[in-house]
Amino acid sequence: MTSFAVVMSVADNHTEVWLSDLVLAINIFFCFLTLLCTLPFRTFRVRKMTVIQSHSIFCLMMLCVCWYLMHLPFSPPVYTSYQCKVVAYLAHYFLIATFSWICCCTLTLKGQIVDAVKSFGKKQTNLVKKCMLFAYSFPLLLPALALLLNYCLQLQLSSEDILVQYIREDICWYSEVWMWCFILFLFTFSFS
């Protein structure tokens, strides 16, 4: 999570771009290496927890790739670029998907440790499928709602009003207003 702080601190150029790119490259490399070391072996693929953790690592790797792509130069004004909006949407999606998979890991561990005594060793059926349905479909909501709200705000505001964009004007990064979509999601999971 410390590397996320380095990547996400783009305001006022607190970090150098090369440091952010280096952290992203290290994250992508080690996520790929982890997947490469576990997925080819059948003994790891049949364990529920390993499958769920592999999906979490895959989402984290895709998130880092999307954040790296956000550093590419887009034509100004950036907030009108469809490529930047797609990359930003995917980054928003994969961030929430990563935390959704971590939530699934937590619930699976709880089920294996705490509920094992209550269920007398009965196995949960279709746990991985339920986690896949939750962790890949639920994260579609927040980025879609953010883009829909951004579109509705643009229709309501005239050209004289202050523009509230999903993407900043000069760089392909989220506006300060839309960063709350990330923070509110984390509060939802931590207090539930």
CSV table of N, CA and C in Angstrom, one decimal, residues 26-109:
chain,number,residue,atom,x,y,z
A,26,ILE,N,8.1,-2.3,-10.7
A,26,ILE,CA,8.4,-3.3,-9.7
A,26,ILE,C,7.1,-4.1,-9.3
A,27,ASN,N,6.0,-3.4,-9.1
A,27,ASN,CA,4.7,-4.0,-8.8
A,27,ASN,C,4.3,-4.9,-9.9
A,28,ILE,N,4.3,-4.5,-11.1
A,28,ILE,CA,3.9,-5.3,-12.3
A,28,ILE,C,4.8,-6.6,-12.4
A,29,PHE,N,6.1,-6.4,-12.2
A,29,PHE,CA,7.0,-7.5,-12.3
A,29,PHE,C,6.7,-8.6,-11.3
A,30,PHE,N,6.6,-8.2,-10.0
A,30,PHE,CA,6.4,-9.1,-9.0
A,30,PHE,C,5.0,-9.7,-9.0
A,31,CYS,N,4.0,-9.0,-9.4
A,31,CYS,CA,2.7,-9.6,-9.6
A,31,CYS,C,2.7,-10.7,-10.6
A,32,PHE,N,3.4,-10.4,-11.8
A,32,PHE,CA,3.5,-11.3,-12.9
A,32,PHE,C,4.3,-12.5,-12.4
A,33,LEU,N,5.4,-12.3,-11.7
A,33,LEU,CA,6.2,-13.4,-11.2
A,33,LEU,C,5.4,-14.3,-10.2
A,34,THR,N,4.6,-13.7,-9.4
A,34,THR,CA,3.8,-14.5,-8.4
A,34,THR,C,2.8,-15.4,-9.2
A,35,LEU,N,2.1,-14.8,-10.2
A,35,LEU,CA,1.2,-15.6,-11.0
A,35,LEU,C,1.9,-16.7,-11.8
A,36,LEU,N,3.1,-16.4,-12.3
A,36,LEU,CA,3.8,-17.3,-13.0
A,36,LEU,C,4.3,-18.5,-12.2
A,37,CYS,N,4.6,-18.3,-10.9
A,37,CYS,CA,5.0,-19.3,-10.0
A,37,CYS,C,3.9,-20.2,-9.4
A,38,THR,N,2.7,-19.7,-9.4
A,38,THR,CA,1.6,-20.5,-8.8
A,38,THR,C,0.6,-21.1,-9.8
A,39,LEU,N,0.3,-20.4,-10.9
A,39,LEU,CA,-0.7,-20.9,-11.7
A,39,LEU,C,-0.4,-22.1,-12.5
A,40,PRO,N,0.8,-22.4,-13.0
A,40,PRO,CA,1.1,-23.6,-13.7
A,40,PRO,C,0.9,-24.9,-13.0
A,41,PHE,N,0.9,-24.8,-11.7
A,41,PHE,CA,0.9,-26.1,-10.9
A,41,PHE,C,-0.5,-26.4,-10.4
A,42,ARG,N,-1.0,-27.6,-10.7
A,42,ARG,CA,-2.3,-28.0,-10.4
A,42,ARG,C,-2.6,-28.0,-8.9
A,43,THR,N,-1.6,-28.3,-8.1
A,43,THR,CA,-1.8,-28.4,-6.6
A,43,THR,C,-2.2,-27.1,-6.1
A,44,PHE,N,-1.7,-26.0,-6.7
A,44,PHE,CA,-2.1,-24.6,-6.2
A,44,PHE,C,-3.5,-24.2,-6.8
A,45,ARG,N,-3.7,-24.6,-8.1
A,45,ARG,CA,-5.0,-24.1,-8.7
A,45,ARG,C,-6.2,-24.7,-8.1
A,46,VAL,N,-6.2,-25.8,-7.4
A,46,VAL,CA,-7.4,-26.5,-6.9
A,46,VAL,C,-7.7,-25.9,-5.5
A,47,ARG,N,-6.8,-25.2,-4.9
A,47,ARG,CA,-7.1,-24.6,-3.6
A,47,ARG,C,-7.9,-23.3,-3.8
A,48,LYS,N,-9.0,-23.2,-3.0
A,48,LYS,CA,-9.9,-22.0,-3.1
A,48,LYS,C,-9.2,-20.7,-2.8
A,49,MET,N,-8.4,-20.8,-1.7
A,49,MET,CA,-7.8,-19.5,-1.3
A,49,MET,C,-6.7,-19.1,-2.3
A,50,THR,N,-6.0,-20.0,-2.9
A,50,THR,CA,-5.0,-19.7,-3.9
A,50,THR,C,-5.6,-19.1,-5.2
A,51,VAL,N,-6.8,-19.7,-5.6
A,51,VAL,CA,-7.5,-19.1,-6.7
A,51,VAL,C,-7.9,-17.7,-6.5
A,52,ILE,N,-8.5,-17.5,-5.3
A,52,ILE,CA,-9.0,-16.1,-4.9
A,52,ILE,C,-7.8,-15.1,-4.9
A,53,GLN,N,-6.7,-15.6,-4.3
A,53,GLN,CA,-5.6,-14.7,-4.2
A,53,GLN,C,-5.0,-14.4,-5.6
A,54,SER,N,-5.0,-15.4,-6.4
A,54,SER,CA,-4.5,-15.2,-7.8
A,54,SER,C,-5.3,-14.1,-8.5
A,55,HIS,N,-6.6,-14.2,-8.4
A,55,HIS,CA,-7.5,-13.1,-9.0
A,55,HIS,C,-7.2,-11.8,-8.4
A,56,SER,N,-6.9,-11.7,-7.1
A,56,SER,CA,-6.6,-10.4,-6.5
A,56,SER,C,-5.2,-9.9,-7.0
A,57,ILE,N,-4.3,-10.8,-7.2
A,57,ILE,CA,-3.0,-10.4,-7.8
A,57,ILE,C,-3.1,-9.9,-9.2
A,58,PHE,N,-3.9,-10.6,-10.0
A,58,PHE,CA,-4.2,-10.3,-11.4
A,58,PHE,C,-4.8,-8.9,-11.4
A,59,CYS,N,-5.8,-8.6,-10.6
A,59,CYS,CA,-6.4,-7.3,-10.6
A,59,CYS,C,-5.4,-6.2,-10.2
A,60,LEU,N,-4.6,-6.5,-9.2
A,60,LEU,CA,-3.5,-5.5,-8.8
A,60,LEU,C,-2.6,-5.3,-10.0
A,61,MET,N,-2.2,-6.3,-10.7
A,61,MET,CA,-1.2,-6.1,-11.8
A,61,MET,C,-1.9,-5.3,-12.9
A,62,MET,N,-3.2,-5.5,-13.2
A,62,MET,CA,-3.9,-4.7,-14.2
A,62,MET,C,-4.0,-3.3,-13.8
A,63,LEU,N,-4.2,-3.1,-12.5
A,63,LEU,CA,-4.3,-1.7,-11.9
A,63,LEU,C,-3.0,-1.0,-12.2
A,64,CYS,N,-1.9,-1.6,-11.9
A,64,CYS,CA,-0.6,-1.0,-12.1
A,64,CYS,C,-0.4,-0.7,-13.5
A,65,VAL,N,-0.8,-1.6,-14.4
A,65,VAL,CA,-0.6,-1.3,-15.9
A,65,VAL,C,-1.5,-0.1,-16.3
A,66,CYS,N,-2.7,0.0,-15.8
A,66,CYS,CA,-3.5,1.1,-16.1
A,66,CYS,C,-2.9,2.4,-15.6
A,67,TRP,N,-2.4,2.4,-14.4
A,67,TRP,CA,-1.8,3.6,-13.8
A,67,TRP,C,-0.6,4.0,-14.6
A,68,TYR,N,0.2,3.0,-15.1
A,68,TYR,CA,1.3,3.3,-16.0
A,68,TYR,C,0.9,3.9,-17.3
A,69,LEU,N,-0.2,3.4,-17.9
A,69,LEU,CA,-0.8,4.0,-19.1
A,69,LEU,C,-1.3,5.4,-18.9
A,70,MET,N,-1.7,5.7,-17.7
A,70,MET,CA,-2.2,7.1,-17.5
A,70,MET,C,-1.1,8.1,-17.6
A,71,HIS,N,0.2,7.7,-17.6
A,71,HIS,CA,1.3,8.6,-17.7
A,71,HIS,C,1.6,8.9,-19.2
A,72,LEU,N,1.0,8.2,-20.1
A,72,LEU,CA,1.3,8.5,-21.5
A,72,LEU,C,0.7,9.9,-21.9
A,73,PRO,N,1.3,10.5,-22.8
A,73,PRO,CA,0.8,11.8,-23.3
A,73,PRO,C,-0.4,11.7,-24.1
A,74,PHE,N,-1.5,12.4,-23.7
A,74,PHE,CA,-2.7,12.4,-24.4
A,74,PHE,C,-2.9,13.8,-25.0
A,75,SER,N,-3.7,13.9,-26.1
A,75,SER,CA,-3.8,15.2,-26.7
A,75,SER,C,-4.7,16.2,-25.8
A,76,PRO,N,-4.2,17.4,-25.7
A,76,PRO,CA,-5.0,18.4,-24.8
A,76,PRO,C,-6.2,18.8,-25.5
A,77,PRO,N,-7.3,19.2,-24.8
A,77,PRO,CA,-7.5,19.0,-23.4
A,77,PRO,C,-7.7,17.5,-23.1
A,78,VAL,N,-7.1,17.1,-22.1
A,78,VAL,CA,-7.0,15.6,-21.8
A,78,VAL,C,-8.4,15.1,-21.4
A,79,TYR,N,-9.2,15.9,-20.7
A,79,TYR,CA,-10.5,15.4,-20.3
A,79,TYR,C,-11.5,15.1,-21.4
A,80,THR,N,-11.2,15.5,-22.7
A,80,THR,CA,-12.0,15.1,-23.8
A,80,THR,C,-11.5,13.9,-24.5
A,81,SER,N,-10.3,13.4,-24.1
A,81,SER,CA,-9.8,12.2,-24.8
A,81,SER,C,-10.5,10.9,-24.3
A,82,TYR,N,-11.0,10.2,-25.3
A,82,TYR,CA,-11.7,8.9,-25.0
A,82,TYR,C,-10.7,7.9,-24.5
A,83,GLN,N,-9.5,7.9,-25.0
A,83,GLN,CA,-8.5,6.9,-24.6
A,83,GLN,C,-8.2,7.1,-23.1
A,84,CYS,N,-8.0,8.4,-22.7
A,84,CYS,CA,-7.7,8.6,-21.3
A,84,CYS,C,-8.9,8.3,-20.4
A,85,LYS,N,-10.1,8.5,-20.9
A,85,LYS,CA,-11.3,8.1,-20.1
A,85,LYS,C,-11.4,6.6,-19.9
A,86,VAL,N,-11.1,5.9,-21.0
A,86,VAL,CA,-11.1,4.4,-20.9
A,86,VAL,C,-10.1,3.9,-19.9
A,87,VAL,N,-8.9,4.4,-20.0
A,87,VAL,CA,-7.8,4.0,-19.1
A,87,VAL,C,-8.1,4.4,-17.7
A,88,ALA,N,-8.7,5.6,-17.5
A,88,ALA,CA,-9.1,6.0,-16.1
A,88,ALA,C,-10.2,5.1,-15.6
A,89,TYR,N,-11.2,4.8,-16.4
A,89,TYR,CA,-12.3,3.9,-16.0
A,89,TYR,C,-11.7,2.6,-15.6
A,90,LEU,N,-10.8,2.0,-16.4
A,90,LEU,CA,-10.3,0.7,-16.1
A,90,LEU,C,-9.5,0.7,-14.8
A,91,ALA,N,-8.7,1.8,-14.6
A,91,ALA,CA,-7.9,1.9,-13.4
A,91,ALA,C,-8.8,2.0,-12.2
A,92,HIS,N,-9.9,2.8,-12.3
A,92,HIS,CA,-10.9,2.9,-11.2
A,92,HIS,C,-11.5,1.5,-10.9
A,93,TYR,N,-11.9,0.8,-12.0
A,93,TYR,CA,-12.5,-0.5,-11.9
A,93,TYR,C,-11.5,-1.5,-11.2
A,94,PHE,N,-10.3,-1.6,-11.7
A,94,PHE,CA,-9.4,-2.6,-11.1
A,94,PHE,C,-9.0,-2.2,-9.7
A,95,LEU,N,-9.0,-1.0,-9.3
A,95,LEU,CA,-8.7,-0.6,-7.9
A,95,LEU,C,-9.8,-1.2,-7.0
A,96,ILE,N,-11.1,-1.0,-7.4
A,96,ILE,CA,-12.2,-1.5,-6.6
A,96,ILE,C,-12.2,-3.0,-6.7
A,97,ALA,N,-11.9,-3.6,-7.8
A,97,ALA,CA,-11.9,-5.1,-8.0
A,97,ALA,C,-10.8,-5.7,-7.1
A,98,THR,N,-9.7,-5.0,-7.0
A,98,THR,CA,-8.6,-5.5,-6.1
A,98,THR,C,-9.1,-5.6,-4.7
A,99,PHE,N,-9.7,-4.5,-4.2
A,99,PHE,CA,-10.2,-4.5,-2.8
A,99,PHE,C,-11.4,-5.4,-2.7
A,100,SER,N,-12.2,-5.7,-3.7
A,100,SER,CA,-13.2,-6.7,-3.6
A,100,SER,C,-12.7,-8.1,-3.5
A,101,TRP,N,-11.6,-8.4,-4.2
A,101,TRP,CA,-11.0,-9.7,-4.1
A,101,TRP,C,-10.3,-9.8,-2.7
A,102,ILE,N,-9.8,-8.8,-2.1
A,102,ILE,CA,-9.2,-8.8,-0.8
A,102,ILE,C,-10.3,-9.1,0.2
A,103,CYS,N,-11.5,-8.5,0.0
A,103,CYS,CA,-12.7,-8.7,0.8
A,103,CYS,C,-13.0,-10.2,0.7
A,104,CYS,N,-13.0,-10.8,-0.5
A,104,CYS,CA,-13.3,-12.2,-0.6
A,104,CYS,C,-12.3,-13.1,0.1
A,105,CYS,N,-11.0,-12.7,0.0
A,105,CYS,CA,-10.0,-13.4,0.8
A,105,CYS,C,-10.3,-13.4,2.3
A,106,THR,N,-10.7,-12.3,2.8
A,106,THR,CA,-11.0,-12.1,4.2
A,106,THR,C,-12.1,-13.0,4.6
A,107,LEU,N,-13.2,-12.9,3.8
A,107,LEU,CA,-14.4,-13.8,4.1
A,107,LEU,C,-14.1,-15.2,4.0
A,108,THR,N,-13.2,-15.6,3.1
A,108,THR,CA,-12.9,-17.0,2.9
A,108,THR,C,-12.0,-17.5,4.1
A,109,LEU,N,-11.1,-16.7,4.6
A,109,LEU,CA,-10.3,-17.0,5.8
A,109,LEU,C,-11.2,-17.1,7.0
